[in-house]
XYZ file of C-alpha atoms in Angstrom:
505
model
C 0.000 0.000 0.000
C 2.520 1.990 0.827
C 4.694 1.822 -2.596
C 1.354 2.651 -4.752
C 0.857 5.965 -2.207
C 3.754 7.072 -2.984
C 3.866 6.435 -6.539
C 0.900 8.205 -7.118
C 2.113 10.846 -5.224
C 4.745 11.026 -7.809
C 2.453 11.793 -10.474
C 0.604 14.736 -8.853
C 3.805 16.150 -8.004
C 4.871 16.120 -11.407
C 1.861 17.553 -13.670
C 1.935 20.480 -10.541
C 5.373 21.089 -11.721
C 4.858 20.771 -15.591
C 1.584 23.147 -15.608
C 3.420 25.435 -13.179
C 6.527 25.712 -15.504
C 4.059 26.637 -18.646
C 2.063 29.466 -16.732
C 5.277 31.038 -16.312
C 6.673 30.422 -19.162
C 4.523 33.449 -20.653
C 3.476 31.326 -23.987
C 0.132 32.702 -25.970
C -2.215 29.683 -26.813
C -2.549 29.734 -30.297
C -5.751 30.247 -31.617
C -8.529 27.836 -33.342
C -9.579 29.327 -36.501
C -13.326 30.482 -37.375
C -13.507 28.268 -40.763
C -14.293 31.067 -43.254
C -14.960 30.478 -46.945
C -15.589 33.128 -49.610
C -16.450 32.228 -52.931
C -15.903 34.391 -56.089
C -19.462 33.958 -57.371
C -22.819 33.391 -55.397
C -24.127 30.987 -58.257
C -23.281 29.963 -62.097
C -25.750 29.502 -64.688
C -24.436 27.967 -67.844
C -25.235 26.992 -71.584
C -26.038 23.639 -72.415
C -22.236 22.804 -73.916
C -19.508 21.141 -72.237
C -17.323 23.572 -70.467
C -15.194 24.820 -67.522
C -15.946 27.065 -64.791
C -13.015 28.427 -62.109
C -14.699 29.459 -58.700
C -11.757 31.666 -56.441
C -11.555 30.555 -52.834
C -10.940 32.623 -50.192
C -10.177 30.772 -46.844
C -8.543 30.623 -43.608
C -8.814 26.668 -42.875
C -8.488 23.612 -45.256
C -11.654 23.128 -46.747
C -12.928 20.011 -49.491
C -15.140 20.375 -52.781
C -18.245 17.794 -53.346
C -20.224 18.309 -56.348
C -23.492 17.198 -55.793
C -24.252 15.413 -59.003
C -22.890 13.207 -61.623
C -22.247 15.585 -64.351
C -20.275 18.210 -62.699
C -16.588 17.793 -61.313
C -14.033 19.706 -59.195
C -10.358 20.625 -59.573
C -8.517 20.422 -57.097
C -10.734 18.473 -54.559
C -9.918 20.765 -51.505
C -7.394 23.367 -50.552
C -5.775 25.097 -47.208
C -5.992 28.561 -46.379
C -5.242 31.395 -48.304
C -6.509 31.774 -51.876
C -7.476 28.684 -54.405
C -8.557 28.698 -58.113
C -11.043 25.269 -58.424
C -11.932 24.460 -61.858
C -15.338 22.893 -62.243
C -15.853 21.047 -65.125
C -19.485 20.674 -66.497
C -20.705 18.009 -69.164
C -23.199 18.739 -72.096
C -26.577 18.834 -71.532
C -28.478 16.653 -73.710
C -31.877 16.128 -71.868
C -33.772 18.523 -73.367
C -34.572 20.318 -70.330
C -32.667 22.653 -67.868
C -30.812 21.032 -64.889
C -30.593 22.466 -61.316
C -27.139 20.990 -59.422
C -25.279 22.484 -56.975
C -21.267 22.051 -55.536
C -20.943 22.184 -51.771
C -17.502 23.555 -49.939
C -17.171 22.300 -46.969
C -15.271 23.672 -44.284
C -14.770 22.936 -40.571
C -18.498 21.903 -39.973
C -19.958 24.725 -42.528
C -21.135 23.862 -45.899
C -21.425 26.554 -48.349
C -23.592 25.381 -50.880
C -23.087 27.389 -54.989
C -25.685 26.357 -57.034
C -25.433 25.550 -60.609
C -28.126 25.811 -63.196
C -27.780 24.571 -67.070
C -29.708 25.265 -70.112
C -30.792 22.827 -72.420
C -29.724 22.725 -76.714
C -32.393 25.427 -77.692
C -33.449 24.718 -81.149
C -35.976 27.202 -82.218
C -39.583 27.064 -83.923
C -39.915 28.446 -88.051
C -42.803 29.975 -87.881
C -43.638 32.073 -91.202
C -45.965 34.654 -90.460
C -44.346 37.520 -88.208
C -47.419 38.848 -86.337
C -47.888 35.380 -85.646
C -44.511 34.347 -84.158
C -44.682 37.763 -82.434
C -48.020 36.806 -80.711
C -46.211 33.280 -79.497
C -43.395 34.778 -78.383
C -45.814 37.343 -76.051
C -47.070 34.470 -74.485
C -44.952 31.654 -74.463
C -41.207 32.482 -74.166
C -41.066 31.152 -70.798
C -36.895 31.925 -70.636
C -37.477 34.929 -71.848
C -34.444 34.886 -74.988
C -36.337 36.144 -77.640
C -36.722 32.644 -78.965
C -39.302 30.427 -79.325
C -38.084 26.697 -78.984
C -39.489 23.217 -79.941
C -39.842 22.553 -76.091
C -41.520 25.908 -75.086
C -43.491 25.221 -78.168
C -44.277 21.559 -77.276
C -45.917 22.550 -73.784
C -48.185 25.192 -75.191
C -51.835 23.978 -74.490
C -53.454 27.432 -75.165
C -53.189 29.928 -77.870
C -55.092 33.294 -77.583
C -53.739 35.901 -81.047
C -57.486 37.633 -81.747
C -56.619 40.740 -83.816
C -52.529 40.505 -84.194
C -53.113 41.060 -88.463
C -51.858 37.503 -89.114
C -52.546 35.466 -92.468
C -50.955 32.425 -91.858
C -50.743 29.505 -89.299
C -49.610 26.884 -91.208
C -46.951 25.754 -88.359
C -49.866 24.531 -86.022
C -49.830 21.201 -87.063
C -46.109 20.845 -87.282
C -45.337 22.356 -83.428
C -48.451 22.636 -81.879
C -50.459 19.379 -81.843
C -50.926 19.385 -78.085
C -53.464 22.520 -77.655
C -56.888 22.362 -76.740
C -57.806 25.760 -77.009
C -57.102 28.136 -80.460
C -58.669 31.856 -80.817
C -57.070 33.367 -83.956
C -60.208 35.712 -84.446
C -60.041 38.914 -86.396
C -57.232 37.898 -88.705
C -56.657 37.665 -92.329
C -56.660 33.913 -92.335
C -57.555 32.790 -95.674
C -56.701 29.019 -94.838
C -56.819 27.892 -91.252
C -55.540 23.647 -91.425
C -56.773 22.503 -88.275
C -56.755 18.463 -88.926
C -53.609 17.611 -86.620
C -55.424 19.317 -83.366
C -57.211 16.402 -81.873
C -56.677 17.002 -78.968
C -58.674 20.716 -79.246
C -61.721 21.511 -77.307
C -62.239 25.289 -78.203
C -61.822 27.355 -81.749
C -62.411 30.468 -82.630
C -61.843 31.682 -86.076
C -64.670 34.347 -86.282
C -64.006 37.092 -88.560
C -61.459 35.555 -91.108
C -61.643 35.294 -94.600
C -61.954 31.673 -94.820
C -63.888 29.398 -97.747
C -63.880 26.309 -96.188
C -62.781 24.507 -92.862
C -62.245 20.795 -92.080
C -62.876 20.125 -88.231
C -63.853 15.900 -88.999
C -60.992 15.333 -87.091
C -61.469 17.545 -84.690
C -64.061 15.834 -82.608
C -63.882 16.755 -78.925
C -64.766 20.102 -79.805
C -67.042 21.181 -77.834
C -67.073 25.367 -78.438
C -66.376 26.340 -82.296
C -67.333 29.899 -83.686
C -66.591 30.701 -87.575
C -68.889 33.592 -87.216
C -68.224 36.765 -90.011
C -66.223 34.788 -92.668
C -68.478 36.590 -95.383
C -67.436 33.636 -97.526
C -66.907 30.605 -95.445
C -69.060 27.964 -97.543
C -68.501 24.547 -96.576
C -67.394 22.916 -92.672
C -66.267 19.340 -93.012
C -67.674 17.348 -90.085
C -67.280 13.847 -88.868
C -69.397 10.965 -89.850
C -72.994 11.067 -88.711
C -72.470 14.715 -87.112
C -74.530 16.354 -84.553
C -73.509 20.020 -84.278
C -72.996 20.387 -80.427
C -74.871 23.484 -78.524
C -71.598 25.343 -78.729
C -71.331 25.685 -82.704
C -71.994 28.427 -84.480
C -71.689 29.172 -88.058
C -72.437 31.877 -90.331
C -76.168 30.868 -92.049
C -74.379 30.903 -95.890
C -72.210 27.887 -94.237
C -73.337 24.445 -94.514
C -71.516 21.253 -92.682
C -70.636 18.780 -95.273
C -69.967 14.572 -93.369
C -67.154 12.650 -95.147
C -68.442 9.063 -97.065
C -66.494 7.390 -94.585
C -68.185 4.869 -91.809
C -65.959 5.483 -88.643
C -65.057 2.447 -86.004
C -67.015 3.274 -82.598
C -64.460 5.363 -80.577
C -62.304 6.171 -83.272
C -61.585 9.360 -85.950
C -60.405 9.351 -89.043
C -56.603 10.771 -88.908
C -55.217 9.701 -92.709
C -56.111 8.291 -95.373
C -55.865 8.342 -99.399
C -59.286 7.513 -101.633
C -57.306 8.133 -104.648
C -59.957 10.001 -106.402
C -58.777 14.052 -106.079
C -59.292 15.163 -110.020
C -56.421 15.447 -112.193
C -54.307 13.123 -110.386
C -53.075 10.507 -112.336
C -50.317 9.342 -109.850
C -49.877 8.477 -105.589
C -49.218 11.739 -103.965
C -46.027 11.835 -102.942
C -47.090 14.040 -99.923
C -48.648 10.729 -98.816
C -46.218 7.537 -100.138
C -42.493 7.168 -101.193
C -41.305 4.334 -102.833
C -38.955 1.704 -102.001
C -36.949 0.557 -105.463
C -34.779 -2.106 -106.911
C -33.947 -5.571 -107.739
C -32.188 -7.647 -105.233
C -34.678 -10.062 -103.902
C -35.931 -8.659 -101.239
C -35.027 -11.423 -98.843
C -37.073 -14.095 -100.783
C -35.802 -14.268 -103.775
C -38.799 -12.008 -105.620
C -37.869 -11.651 -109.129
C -39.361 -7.998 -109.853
C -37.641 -4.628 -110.407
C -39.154 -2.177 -107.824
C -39.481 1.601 -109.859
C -39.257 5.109 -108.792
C -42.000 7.349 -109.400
C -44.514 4.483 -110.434
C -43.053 4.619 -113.586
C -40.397 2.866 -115.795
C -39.282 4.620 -119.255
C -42.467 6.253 -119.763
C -44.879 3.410 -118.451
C -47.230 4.033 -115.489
C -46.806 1.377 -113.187
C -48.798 2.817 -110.285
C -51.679 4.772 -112.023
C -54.280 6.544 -110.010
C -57.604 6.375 -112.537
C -61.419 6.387 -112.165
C -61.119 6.800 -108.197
C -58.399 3.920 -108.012
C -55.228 3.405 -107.500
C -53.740 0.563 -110.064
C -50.783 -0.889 -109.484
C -50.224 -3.009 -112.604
C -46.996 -5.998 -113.184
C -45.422 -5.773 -116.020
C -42.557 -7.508 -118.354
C -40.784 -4.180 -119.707
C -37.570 -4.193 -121.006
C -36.721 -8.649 -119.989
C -37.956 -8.197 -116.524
C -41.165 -7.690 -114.393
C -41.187 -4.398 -113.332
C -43.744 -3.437 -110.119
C -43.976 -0.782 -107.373
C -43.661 -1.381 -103.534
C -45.084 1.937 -101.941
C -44.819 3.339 -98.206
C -46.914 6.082 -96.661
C -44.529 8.756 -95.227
C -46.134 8.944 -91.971
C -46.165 6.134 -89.352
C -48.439 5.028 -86.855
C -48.865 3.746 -83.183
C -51.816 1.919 -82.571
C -55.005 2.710 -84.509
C -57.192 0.557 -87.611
C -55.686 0.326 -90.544
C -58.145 -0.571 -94.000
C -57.635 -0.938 -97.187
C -60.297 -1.836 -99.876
C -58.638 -4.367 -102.212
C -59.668 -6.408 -105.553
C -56.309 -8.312 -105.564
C -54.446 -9.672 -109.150
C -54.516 -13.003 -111.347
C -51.704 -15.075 -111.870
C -49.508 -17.665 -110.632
C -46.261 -15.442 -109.991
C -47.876 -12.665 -108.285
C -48.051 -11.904 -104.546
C -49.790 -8.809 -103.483
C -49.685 -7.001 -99.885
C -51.032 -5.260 -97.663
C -48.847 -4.607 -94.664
C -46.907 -2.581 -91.860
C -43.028 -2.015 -90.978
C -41.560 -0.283 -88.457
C -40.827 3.227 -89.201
C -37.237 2.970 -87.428
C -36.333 -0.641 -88.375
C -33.248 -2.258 -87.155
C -33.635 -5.618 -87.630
C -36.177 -8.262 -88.880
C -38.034 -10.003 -87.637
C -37.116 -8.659 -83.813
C -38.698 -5.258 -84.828
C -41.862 -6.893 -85.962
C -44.532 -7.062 -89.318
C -48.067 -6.969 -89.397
C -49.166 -8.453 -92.694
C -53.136 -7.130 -92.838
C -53.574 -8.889 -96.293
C -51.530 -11.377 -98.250
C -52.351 -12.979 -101.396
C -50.720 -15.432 -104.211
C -51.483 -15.806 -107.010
C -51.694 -20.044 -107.444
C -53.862 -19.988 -104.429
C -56.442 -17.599 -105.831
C -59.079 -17.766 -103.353
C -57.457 -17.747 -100.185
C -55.938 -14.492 -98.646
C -53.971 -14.011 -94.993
C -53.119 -12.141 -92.408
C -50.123 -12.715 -89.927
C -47.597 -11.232 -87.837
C -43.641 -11.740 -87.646
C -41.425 -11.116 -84.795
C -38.491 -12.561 -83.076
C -40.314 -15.155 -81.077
C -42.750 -16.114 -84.263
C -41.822 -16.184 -87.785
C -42.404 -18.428 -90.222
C -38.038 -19.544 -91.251
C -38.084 -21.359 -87.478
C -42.074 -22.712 -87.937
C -43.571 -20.497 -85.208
C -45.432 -17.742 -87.568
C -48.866 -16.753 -85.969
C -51.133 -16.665 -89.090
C -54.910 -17.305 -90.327
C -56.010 -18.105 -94.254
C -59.672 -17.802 -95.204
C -61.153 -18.767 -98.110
C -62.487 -15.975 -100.173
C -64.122 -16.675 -104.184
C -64.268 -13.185 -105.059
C -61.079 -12.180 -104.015
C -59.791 -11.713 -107.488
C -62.971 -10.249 -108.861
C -64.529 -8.197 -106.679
C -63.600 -5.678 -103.991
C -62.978 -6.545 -100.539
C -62.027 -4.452 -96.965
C -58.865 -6.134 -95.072
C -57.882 -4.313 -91.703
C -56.264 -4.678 -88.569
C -57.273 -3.166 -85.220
C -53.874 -2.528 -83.385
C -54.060 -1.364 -79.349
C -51.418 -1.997 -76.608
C -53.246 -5.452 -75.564
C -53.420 -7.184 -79.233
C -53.791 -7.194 -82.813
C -57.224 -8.301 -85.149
C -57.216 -9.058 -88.678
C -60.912 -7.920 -89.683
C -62.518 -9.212 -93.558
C -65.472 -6.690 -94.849
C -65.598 -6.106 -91.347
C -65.456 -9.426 -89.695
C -63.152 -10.684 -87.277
C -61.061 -14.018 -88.271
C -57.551 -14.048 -86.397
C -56.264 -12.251 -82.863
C -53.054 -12.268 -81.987
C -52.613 -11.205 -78.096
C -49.875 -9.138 -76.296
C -48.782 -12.147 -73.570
C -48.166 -9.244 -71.039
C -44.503 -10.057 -70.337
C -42.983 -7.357 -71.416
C -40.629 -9.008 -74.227
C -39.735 -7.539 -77.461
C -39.179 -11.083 -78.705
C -42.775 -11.440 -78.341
C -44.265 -8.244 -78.881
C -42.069 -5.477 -80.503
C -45.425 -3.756 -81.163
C -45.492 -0.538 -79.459
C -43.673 1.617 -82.008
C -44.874 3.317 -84.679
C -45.291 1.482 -88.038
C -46.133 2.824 -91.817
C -48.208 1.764 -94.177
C -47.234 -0.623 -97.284
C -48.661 -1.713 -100.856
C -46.702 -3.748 -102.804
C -47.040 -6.579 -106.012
C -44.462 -8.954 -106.425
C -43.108 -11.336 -108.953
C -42.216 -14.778 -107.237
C -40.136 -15.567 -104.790
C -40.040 -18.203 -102.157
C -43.721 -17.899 -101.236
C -45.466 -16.408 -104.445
C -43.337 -18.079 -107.095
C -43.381 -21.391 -104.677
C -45.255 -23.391 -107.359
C -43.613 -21.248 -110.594
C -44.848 -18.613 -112.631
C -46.897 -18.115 -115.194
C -45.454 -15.266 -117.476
C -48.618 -15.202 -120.139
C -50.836 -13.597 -117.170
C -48.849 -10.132 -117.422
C -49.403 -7.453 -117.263
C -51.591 -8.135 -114.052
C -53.009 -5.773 -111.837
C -53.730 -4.689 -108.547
C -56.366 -2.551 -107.291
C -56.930 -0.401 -104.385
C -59.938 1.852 -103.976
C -58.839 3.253 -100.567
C -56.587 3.089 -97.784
C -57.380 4.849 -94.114
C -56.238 4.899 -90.740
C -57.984 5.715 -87.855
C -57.196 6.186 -84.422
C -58.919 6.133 -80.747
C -60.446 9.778 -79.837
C -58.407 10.525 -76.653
């Protein structure tokens, strides 16, 4: 007991001395610093391009740099007192939208926090008419640059110009698709094209100087004034029209319904009758064509043209309110058209009214591609109507896609017998939606093919949009499968109309 006593004793004696011998030493503590930070900027907003940006720091402590998301980084990461240049460097923006970040400095328990904010690519709207792009510009350039872009553009919903002295708005349909509510009274309009604005609810285009207006596509209007257009003459409604309590028209006016029965719950967005006077060949506003000679993948033996023609000699031929799309040996070979329409859809019904050719050889179609194809079959084809010629009165529909094609025996398919088919007229079409595709004859359902729900592009690549296709071709592995019969050119394949409709939204 007595050793430990005295060894603590010891101990005491000696931290008395050692604190006594620095009180009297006369030393000044030194002291702990505050942990001040001064920045060179209080925030950055930048341009959408990849750049640089150097922030100054002023401190009196070491401090670190932690940018706060992915597509910004610092130079150096941290620094000690005194001053320090720290570059931040800043990736492009491609998302189409501006980006909020921010880069914190951190410094003994204090964040300061700069916050960095980055435009988007702007491209901007063409829009023809000055007093209209002036009249957009009043209302919708949200950023405030003196430009109108394709995004502000693309979230307009409303647009009010009543007496700004324009005479053209030809750009609604190209920018504009998504507004449900269009006053453009008091103008100088002498054409107002309204057919892409499905989605619109209100119009006003009072006190124009329009001749005629086509609102049949427009069908969840539900307020429309075309009021003091001294001349407006004709309105082209929907099928079996009912003009709602909110329409008013000037009495001279008279609503004019298209020929053309409607699915329940659809509208009529395309479609080409072939029958506009003094047209004697496909629009080429509508269809391009594909051309040449290589087989196509099964071994067809036809030239594809350009133009529907080949040294002089219509091979597509719009006469007497069809379209004829004739086969013929010109020149030692079969020479045919395989047309596409230039817009492509996603979901809708797609009908065609066909009287299809003779002759063992041919193979007419009636189909769908994707509009962005990769690869076939993985990106999918709906055939609405196929035909050959050696099994005259049968016709087909199917559909091709990674998990079902006909080269590994899995195709999904239905033939129906049909007498007429070569004779007479006939409506093939195909009712498309996000749960399954069905293959209608003059209106009747024969073959469904259902989306299994899995998610799988192997099994159902179909929720892209597809075009349109007409074709007549010369053998091959399926149409020239039992020969062909050269004496039964020139053939020809008719097509009184082609439409697509889709769902009202």
């Amino acid at each position: 007991m007595r050793v430990i006593h005295f060894f603590v004793g010891i101990v005491s004696l000696f931290y008395l001395a050692a604190t006594t011998s620095c009180s009297e030493s006369g030393a000044t503590p030194t002291p702990t610093p505050a942990g001040n930070l001064q920045l060179s900027v209080e925030a950055l907003a930048v341009s959408y391009e990849k750049q640089t940006a150097d922030i100054t720091v002023e401190a009196d402590w070491e401090w670190g740099v932690y940018p706060q998301v992915d597509w910004i980084t610092a130079s150096p990461s941290g620094g000690v007192s005194g001053t320090t240049k720290v570059r931040l460097s800043i990736a492009e923006n491609k998302t189409g939208d501006v980006r909020q970040g921010s880069v914190e400095f951190r410094i003994n328990g204090k964040v300061i926090e700069l916050a960095v904010r980055q435009n988007y690519a702007v491209e901007a709207v063409s829009i023809a008419d000055a007093n209209f792009l002036a009249a957009l510009l009043e209302d919708h350039d949200t950023d405030g640059d003196g430009i109108l872009s394709t995004k502000e553009a693309s979230e307009v919903r409303r647009i009010e110009c009543s007496s700004k002295g324009i005479r053209s708005m030809a750009e609604l349909g190209v920018y504009f698709t998504q507004i449900t509510s269009l006053d453009c009274s008091d103008n100088e309009l002498k054409k107002l094209d309204v057919s892409k604005l499905t989605k619109l609810q209100s119009l006003d285009c009072s006190g124009n100087n329009l001749t005629s207006i086509d609102i049949q596509n427009l069908q969840s209007l539900t307020t429309f004034d075309c009021t003091d257009n001294p001349s407006l003459a004709t309105i082209y409604v929907w099928f079996n029209f009912s003009a709602p309590a909110g329409f008013s028209k000037p009495a001279s006016a008279e609503y004019v319904e298209p020929d053309i029965p409607t699915p329940e719950g659809y509208q009529l967005v395309w479609h080409d009758e072939f029958d506009t006077a003094g047209v004697t060949s496909p629009s080429t506003d509508k269809w391009w064509y594909e051309t040449g000679d290589g087989g196509w993948g099964n071994n067809e033996l036809q030239d594809y043209v350009s133009g529907g023609k080949y040294n002089g000699t219509r091979i597509a031929e719009v006469s007497d309110g069809t379209l004829k799309i004739t086969a013929q040996k010109i020149d030692g070979k079969v020479r045919s058209v395989r047309m596409n329409t230039v817009e492509g859809w996603t979901y809708g019904y797609f009908e065609g009214r066909l009287k299809l050719c003779k002759g063992r050889g041919t193979w007419p179609a009636f189909w769908m591609m994707p509009k962005n194809f990769r690869a076939w079959p993985d990106d999918g084809e709906i055939d609405i109507m196929e035909h050959v010629g050696y099994h005259e009165n049968f016709v087909s529909s199917s559909i091709h896609c990674k998990a079902y094609y006909h080269s590994i025996g899995t195709q999904k398919t239905h033939e129906l017998y049909l007498a007429t088919a070569t004779s007479e007229f006939h409506t093939y079409a195909c009712e498309w939606t996000p749960e399954y595709l069905k293959f209608y004859f003059d209106g009747k359902l024969h073959f469904t093919f259902n989306n299994d729900g899995r998610g799988n592009k192997d099994t159902w690549p179909f929720n892209a949009p597809f075009y349109l296709k007409l074709n007549l071709a010369w053998g091959g592995n399926w149409g020239g499968a039992e020969g062909v019969d050269e004496t039964c050119l020139p053939t020809t394949y008719e097509i009184d109309y082609v439409r697509v409709f889709q769902k009202i939204e």
